[in-house]
Structures are given as C-alpha cells and as structure tokens.
Amino acid sequence: MRFEDLKYDFPKMPQEMRTMIEKEVEKQIKTEQVSFSNGRKAAGKVLAASLAAVMLLGTTVFAGVSIYRMQREQVSEHGVNVKVREHSGETAQEADAADKRKPQEIPNVKMEIGYLPDGMVQTDEGKYSYENALHKGGISITFYRMDTGDSQFEMLHQDVLSSEDISVNGFDGVYLEYPHLYEEEIAFNQRIYAAFTDVHYVMEMYAASDVSKEEALKIAESIRLVPTDGEGDKNLIRGWDWSAYLASEKEDARQENTAAQEETAERTSVSKEEMKHTHAVGESFSLENPQADEKSGLTAKVTDVQVTDDISLLDLSKDDEDFRAETDSSGKLKPAVIQYIKNGNLDSLSEVVKSRKVPQKLVYVTVEYTNTGDRELNDVLFFGSLERIYEKDGQMRMMPGGNYEEVSDTDAWNQVANRGLSSRFEMPYYDVHGGERNNNYIESVKPGETVTVHMAWTATQEELGNLYVSLDTYGGAGAFTDTSLAMGYVDIRQACMRYLK
C-alpha cells in the first residue's frame, strides 16, 4: 500500500486495536498546538493522524517521508508569495536536496465536491456559476500536477488586499482577496490555493465577487481528491503538469519581449493604404478568406444603420440579459461609467483616480447575406464586431490595451476602463439563430437566396464618429487582422453621426 492511499483505504483491524487508537487520537487532539518556524500552528490532530497510521502500518512506512506545507509569505505591503515547502526537521543541506525530489508516481484522481450554494450549477469542467448569472461569476477550479516535486510550487501575487492561512479538508491552503473597483460588475477578486500533497496536486480556485468569502471557503473545504482507475472516469482531473506550466510561463515572457517582431502580435495601428478595402453602407462584398482554397460565393451588405437611446428595436425574447442590465425601468440605456485606474503592484493597491459618465447609444445594423454560388450553404457562421477606428499621425488606429482612451506616461493612471456594455466589440445581440447550440448560424442559404440578420451593440456617444463594422468570422475583434483588412471594414460613421444632429 502506498502512503498516498492511506486516507482512502485503511486496512481492516481488530476492534480492540481500533478502540485503543481512538482513545490515543482523542488524547493527542487535546494537546497544546505546536508552532512551526513560519509562525503558523499545526493542530494536535496532525500528530494524531500520524500516530494512528504508524500504529496501523508500522514506522517503516514513514521512514524518510517529509511533511510538505503550503506557506503564505508576505514579501511587501501588498505582495504575497504562495509556496509549498518541506518541514521535516532536517538540516538545511538535506532540506535543499529534498526540495529537488520528484514524486515517484502521481496518481490519477477525480474531484469530489461536497457543497455548492443554492442556485449554483456546473457549467463546464471545473466551472460553476449561479443560474441567474451563468458564465459570469461563481468559481473556476484548476489543478497542477507537481511532477517536479511538491516543494517546487511557488506563485507570487501582487495587488493583494488581504490574505490568510486556511485549511482545506485537512490540507494547508491560502486565501487571497484583491480590490473590487466596480461593485456593479462581477469580477474574480478572490483566489484559494490548497496543497493536496498526498497525491501531489495543488488546487487553484478563482472565486468571483458574487460568491461570499464564507461560501467560497465552504466550497473549497468540501473538495476531496480521490484516486481513480482508468482514463474513462468523467470526473478525472486533467491538471497542468507543473513543468509544462513553467515552460508556458517562460514562453509567454519570451513572446511579450518580442511581440513587436511576432507575426501574431496584436495590431492596433495600420496605414491608410491597408484600409483601402473599406466599404460604404449599401455596398456588397465577398466574405471569402483570400487564402481559402474553396470559395463559397457568400457575400454581405450592410443595408441600414440606426442609432437609438433605448432598446425598443430589439426582440427581448432573445439575447436580452446584458441589455436589461444596461437599461432603466423605461428601457432607456444608462450612461457608461468611465474609470481612470492606477493599477496596483507589490507596494500599492489598485485605485480609481477619477471617473465620469458618458451616454450610451444602441447601434442597430441590418446585414444581408447572399449566396451567389451554385450550391446550398448549410450552417453558415456569421459574426459582427463593432470597431472603434480613428486617425492619428497619418495612421488608422484602434485603442491599444483595451483602453477607452489613450494613456500617456504623465497621467496619474495607467488604465482607462469603460464599465458599460459599450466596452464590448462582439455583437451582444442578433436575431437569427441556428446550429447545434442555436447561436450565430444561418441554417441554410440556397443559391441566389438572401438572408437578413439584425445585429446590435452599444457605443458611447463620444465614439459614434469612429465606428466601423467587421463581418470577419476569423476573429480578432478589437485589433486589425489580415482577413478583416482583406475583406474590408464597413464604414458606418456618417450613418451614426446623423443621429446627433
């Protein structure tokens, strides 16, 4: 029997031995707590569990076995280092050698979660959210397989509002809380770690602001990792190997340092010449990817643009949740809150330097999709993004970094965030649905047939003079892409501006 299996598969024993152990455990639990070098306390029940295991299996099982503990190290006023380290009473040289030991085997495990708050449901593997806010908040759980050794886990966090040591089902853990700058918005401002050192996994749980600290801890406390046989178990945890995570972090850092030279780097500025394929409202154009071998013959045309202060144009039986949150009781759009934020670091917390409100408008666009080919097209994906493009210094630009405004080195803030629905590029509304998930697909377009789709976004009043529509289905909203430039953006600026007169 492996040490890792002890908590799940204790051997049977005579009743008299069980009674003797129970009495000793009760005695040990009442003993005074033992202080470790990092100032934390280990309850007597840890000693009791060890004693019970020794009595059951003999001392040789624990020969050379070290106790790994998750630690919370305050490295600055708002910086916290979360790590797993060994506490074995060994010399410093022996401990350093132990840090480099790798587990001989990491078992396959499944997660059993014993508690969820009322109204919380599973939405995906390791993801849970409340039914009234699906895919917006709740919790998200991931695991790391410590293939490099338990003691190699270490993550540095900054902008930490508060932190504390916790216990998760008898294992050491850490709770972290970050600033929540906009209370009306759900944000993942809590993090929980736990080191399941018996099976060599570390849990990282993200908890959103719609989950209270008490509930988040209660969920974490109910989680157990149970060894399982075979890859077919639907609850099998497919965690990151820690070695792969470290390699990914190193690669991400390399790409950040060379982003300007990378072909995949996000482009937020192009020349006027690169936008030569821009289309006017009423102009038909091909939706083909220039690099595609097979041509479908699908074309598109924006035929109409309307701008309103309310959402009366929308069919509220579909896709209306986000819009309802942005409107008052009369259906009129609320203003967007623009926040000027100074981001936190190891020594300071994120803060809002100032904020202001800007009116929001509904931008409602009619698009006609026509099949000019000679065969029927089925399950035709469509997509529309609302792009903010402005001219500066002879270049056509989009706002870098997702900011609402440009930020200079002399500003007291380093981020300008739009807290309204108008911060989104992707279409939050469309009135044609199809495909397996009944989302943005046209079920069928016969040769010569035209299908009309209505799309809607919100934009701030200040942005109406900079709006373009991209119908590119290859992605890249919020940045210039090769396919969008080749297909051409649709210039809706004049159509929008006439509503301000």
Coordinates of C-alpha atoms in Angstrom, one line a residue, residues 175-429:
Y175 CA -7.0 32.6 0.8
L176 CA -6.3 35.9 -1.2
E177 CA -8.5 38.8 -1.9
Y178 CA -8.0 41.6 -4.4
P179 CA -9.6 45.0 -4.8
H180 CA -13.0 45.1 -6.4
L181 CA -13.1 48.5 -8.1
Y182 CA -16.6 48.4 -9.6
E183 CA -19.2 46.9 -7.4
E184 CA -21.9 46.6 -10.1
E185 CA -19.6 44.3 -12.1
I186 CA -18.9 40.7 -11.3
A187 CA -15.1 40.2 -11.0
F188 CA -13.0 37.3 -9.9
N189 CA -11.4 39.0 -6.9
Q190 CA -10.7 36.0 -4.7
R191 CA -8.2 33.2 -5.0
I192 CA -7.9 30.0 -2.9
Y193 CA -4.9 27.6 -3.0
A194 CA -4.7 24.2 -1.4
A195 CA -1.8 21.7 -1.5
F196 CA -3.1 18.1 -1.7
T197 CA 0.4 16.7 -1.0
D198 CA -0.8 13.1 -0.5
V199 CA -1.5 12.9 -4.2
H200 CA 0.9 15.7 -5.4
Y201 CA -1.7 18.1 -6.7
V202 CA -2.1 21.8 -6.0
M203 CA -5.6 23.4 -6.4
E204 CA -6.1 26.9 -7.6
M205 CA -9.7 28.2 -7.2
Y206 CA -10.9 31.5 -8.6
A207 CA -13.9 32.9 -6.8
A208 CA -15.9 35.8 -8.2
S209 CA -17.4 38.7 -6.3
D210 CA -20.9 37.2 -6.4
V211 CA -19.6 34.4 -4.1
S212 CA -19.1 35.4 -0.5
K213 CA -15.8 34.6 1.2
E214 CA -17.6 32.3 3.6
E215 CA -19.3 30.4 0.7
A216 CA -16.0 30.2 -1.3
L217 CA -14.2 28.7 1.7
K218 CA -17.1 26.3 2.3
I219 CA -16.9 25.1 -1.3
A220 CA -13.2 24.6 -1.0
E221 CA -13.5 22.8 2.3
S222 CA -15.8 20.2 0.6
I223 CA -13.4 19.3 -2.1
R224 CA -11.7 15.9 -2.0
L225 CA -9.3 14.3 -4.5
V226 CA -9.9 10.6 -4.8
P227 CA -7.6 8.2 -6.7
T228 CA -9.4 6.7 -9.7
D229 CA -8.7 3.9 -12.1
G230 CA -8.5 4.5 -15.9
E231 CA -8.9 7.5 -18.2
G232 CA -12.6 6.9 -18.7
D233 CA -13.8 8.5 -15.5
K234 CA -15.8 11.6 -16.4
N235 CA -14.6 13.3 -13.3
L236 CA -10.9 12.7 -13.9
I237 CA -8.9 15.8 -13.2
R238 CA -6.8 16.8 -16.2
G239 CA -4.5 19.2 -14.5
W240 CA -1.4 21.0 -15.8
D241 CA 1.9 19.4 -15.2
W242 CA 3.8 22.0 -13.2
S243 CA 6.8 21.6 -15.6
A244 CA 4.5 22.4 -18.5
Y245 CA 3.1 25.4 -16.7
L246 CA 6.6 26.8 -16.0
A247 CA 7.6 26.2 -19.6
S248 CA 4.4 28.1 -20.7
E249 CA 5.2 31.0 -18.4
K250 CA 8.7 31.2 -19.9
E251 CA 7.3 31.1 -23.4
D252 CA 4.8 33.8 -22.6
A253 CA 7.5 36.0 -21.2
R254 CA 9.6 35.5 -24.4
Q255 CA 6.7 36.4 -26.6
E256 CA 6.0 39.5 -24.6
N257 CA 9.6 40.6 -25.1
T258 CA 9.5 40.0 -28.8
A259 CA 5.9 40.9 -29.5
A260 CA 6.8 43.7 -31.9
Q261 CA 8.6 41.1 -34.2
E262 CA 6.0 38.4 -33.9
E263 CA 3.6 37.9 -36.8
T264 CA 0.9 37.0 -34.3
A265 CA 1.3 40.2 -32.3
E266 CA -1.9 42.3 -31.9
R267 CA -2.0 45.1 -34.4
T268 CA -3.6 48.4 -33.3
S269 CA -2.2 50.6 -35.9
V270 CA -2.2 50.4 -39.8
S271 CA -1.6 52.7 -42.7
K272 CA -4.5 54.3 -44.6
E273 CA -3.4 52.2 -47.6
E274 CA -4.0 49.0 -45.6
M275 CA -7.6 50.1 -45.2
K276 CA -8.2 50.6 -48.9
H277 CA -10.9 47.8 -49.0
T278 CA -13.2 49.7 -46.7
H279 CA -16.9 49.5 -47.8
A280 CA -19.7 52.0 -47.6
V281 CA -23.2 51.3 -46.2
G282 CA -25.1 49.6 -49.1
E283 CA -22.0 48.1 -50.8
S284 CA -21.9 44.3 -51.3
F285 CA -18.6 42.5 -50.8
S286 CA -17.3 38.9 -50.5
L287 CA -16.8 37.2 -47.2
E288 CA -14.2 34.8 -48.5
N289 CA -10.9 34.3 -46.8
P290 CA -8.4 35.2 -49.5
Q291 CA -6.2 32.2 -48.5
A292 CA -9.1 29.7 -48.7
D293 CA -8.9 27.1 -51.4
E294 CA -12.6 26.6 -51.8
K295 CA -14.9 29.6 -52.5
S296 CA -18.5 29.5 -51.2
G297 CA -19.8 32.6 -53.0
L298 CA -21.2 34.2 -49.8
T299 CA -21.4 38.0 -49.9
A300 CA -22.6 40.5 -47.3
K301 CA -24.0 44.0 -47.4
V302 CA -24.9 46.4 -44.6
T303 CA -28.1 48.0 -45.7
D304 CA -29.2 50.1 -42.8
V305 CA -27.9 51.6 -39.6
Q306 CA -30.0 53.0 -36.8
V307 CA -28.9 54.7 -33.5
T308 CA -31.3 55.0 -30.5
D309 CA -31.3 55.8 -26.8
D310 CA -33.3 52.8 -25.9
I311 CA -33.7 49.1 -26.8
S312 CA -37.1 49.2 -28.3
L313 CA -35.8 47.8 -31.6
L314 CA -34.7 44.6 -30.0
D315 CA -36.7 41.4 -29.7
L316 CA -36.4 41.0 -26.0
S317 CA -37.3 37.3 -26.1
K318 CA -33.7 36.6 -27.1
D319 CA -30.3 37.7 -26.0
D320 CA -31.6 40.4 -23.8
E321 CA -30.0 39.8 -20.4
D322 CA -27.0 42.1 -21.0
F323 CA -29.2 44.8 -22.4
R324 CA -31.7 44.7 -19.5
A325 CA -28.8 45.3 -17.1
E326 CA -27.9 48.4 -19.0
T327 CA -31.4 50.0 -19.1
D328 CA -33.6 51.8 -16.6
S329 CA -37.3 50.9 -16.0
S330 CA -38.3 52.8 -19.1
G331 CA -36.0 50.8 -21.3
K332 CA -33.6 53.7 -21.9
L333 CA -29.9 53.0 -21.9
K334 CA -28.0 54.1 -18.7
P335 CA -24.7 56.0 -19.2
A336 CA -21.4 54.1 -19.2
V337 CA -19.1 54.7 -16.3
I338 CA -15.5 55.5 -17.4
Q339 CA -12.9 54.8 -14.7
Y340 CA -9.3 56.1 -14.7
I341 CA -7.4 53.4 -12.8
K342 CA -4.0 53.3 -11.3
N343 CA -3.1 49.6 -11.2
G344 CA -1.7 48.1 -8.0
N345 CA 1.6 46.3 -7.5
L346 CA 3.6 44.8 -4.7
D347 CA 3.5 48.0 -2.7
S348 CA 0.1 49.5 -3.6
L349 CA -3.5 48.6 -4.3
S350 CA -5.3 49.4 -7.5
E351 CA -7.4 52.5 -7.1
V352 CA -9.8 54.7 -9.1
V353 CA -8.2 58.1 -9.6
K354 CA -11.4 59.6 -11.1
S355 CA -14.5 58.6 -13.0
R356 CA -17.1 60.1 -15.3
K357 CA -20.3 59.1 -17.1
V358 CA -20.9 59.1 -20.8
P359 CA -24.3 58.5 -22.6
Q360 CA -24.7 55.1 -24.3
K361 CA -26.4 54.6 -27.7
L362 CA -27.8 51.4 -29.3
V363 CA -26.3 50.8 -32.7
Y364 CA -28.6 48.6 -34.7
V365 CA -27.4 47.3 -38.1
T366 CA -29.1 45.3 -40.8
V367 CA -26.9 42.9 -42.8
E368 CA -28.0 40.9 -45.9
Y369 CA -26.1 37.7 -46.6
T370 CA -26.5 36.4 -50.2
N371 CA -25.4 33.1 -51.7
T372 CA -24.0 33.9 -55.1
G373 CA -22.7 30.4 -55.7
D374 CA -24.3 27.4 -57.3
R375 CA -24.7 25.1 -54.2
E376 CA -26.7 25.4 -51.0
L377 CA -24.8 26.5 -47.9
N378 CA -25.6 25.0 -44.5
D379 CA -24.8 26.1 -41.0
V380 CA -23.3 29.4 -42.2
L381 CA -21.4 31.1 -39.4
F382 CA -21.9 34.9 -39.1
F383 CA -20.2 37.3 -36.8
G384 CA -20.1 41.1 -36.4
S385 CA -17.8 43.2 -34.3
L386 CA -18.1 47.0 -33.8
E387 CA -14.6 48.5 -34.2
R388 CA -13.5 51.9 -32.9
I389 CA -11.0 53.3 -35.5
Y390 CA -9.6 56.8 -35.5
E391 CA -6.9 58.6 -37.4
K392 CA -3.8 59.9 -35.7
D393 CA -0.5 61.0 -37.2
G394 CA -1.4 59.6 -40.6
Q395 CA -2.2 56.1 -39.2
M396 CA -5.5 54.4 -38.6
R397 CA -5.6 53.2 -35.1
M398 CA -7.6 51.2 -32.5
M399 CA -7.2 51.9 -28.8
P400 CA -4.3 49.8 -27.5
G401 CA -4.7 47.5 -24.5
G402 CA -8.4 47.6 -24.4
N403 CA -8.4 51.2 -23.0
Y404 CA -11.2 53.6 -23.6
E405 CA -8.7 56.5 -24.0
E406 CA -5.0 56.7 -24.7
V407 CA -2.8 56.8 -21.7
S408 CA 0.4 58.9 -21.5
D409 CA 3.4 58.5 -19.2
T410 CA 2.5 61.7 -17.4
D411 CA -1.0 60.5 -16.5
A412 CA -1.7 59.6 -12.8
W413 CA -3.4 56.5 -14.1
N414 CA -2.3 53.6 -16.4
Q415 CA -5.7 52.3 -17.5
V416 CA -9.0 53.8 -18.7
A417 CA -11.8 51.3 -18.3
N418 CA -15.3 51.5 -19.8
R419 CA -17.6 49.7 -17.4
G420 CA -20.6 49.8 -19.7
L421 CA -21.9 47.3 -22.3
S422 CA -20.3 49.6 -24.8
S423 CA -16.9 48.2 -23.9
R424 CA -17.7 45.1 -25.9
F425 CA -16.7 44.6 -29.5
E426 CA -18.5 41.4 -30.2
M427 CA -22.2 41.5 -31.0
P428 CA -24.3 41.0 -27.8
Y429 CA -27.5 40.8 -29.9

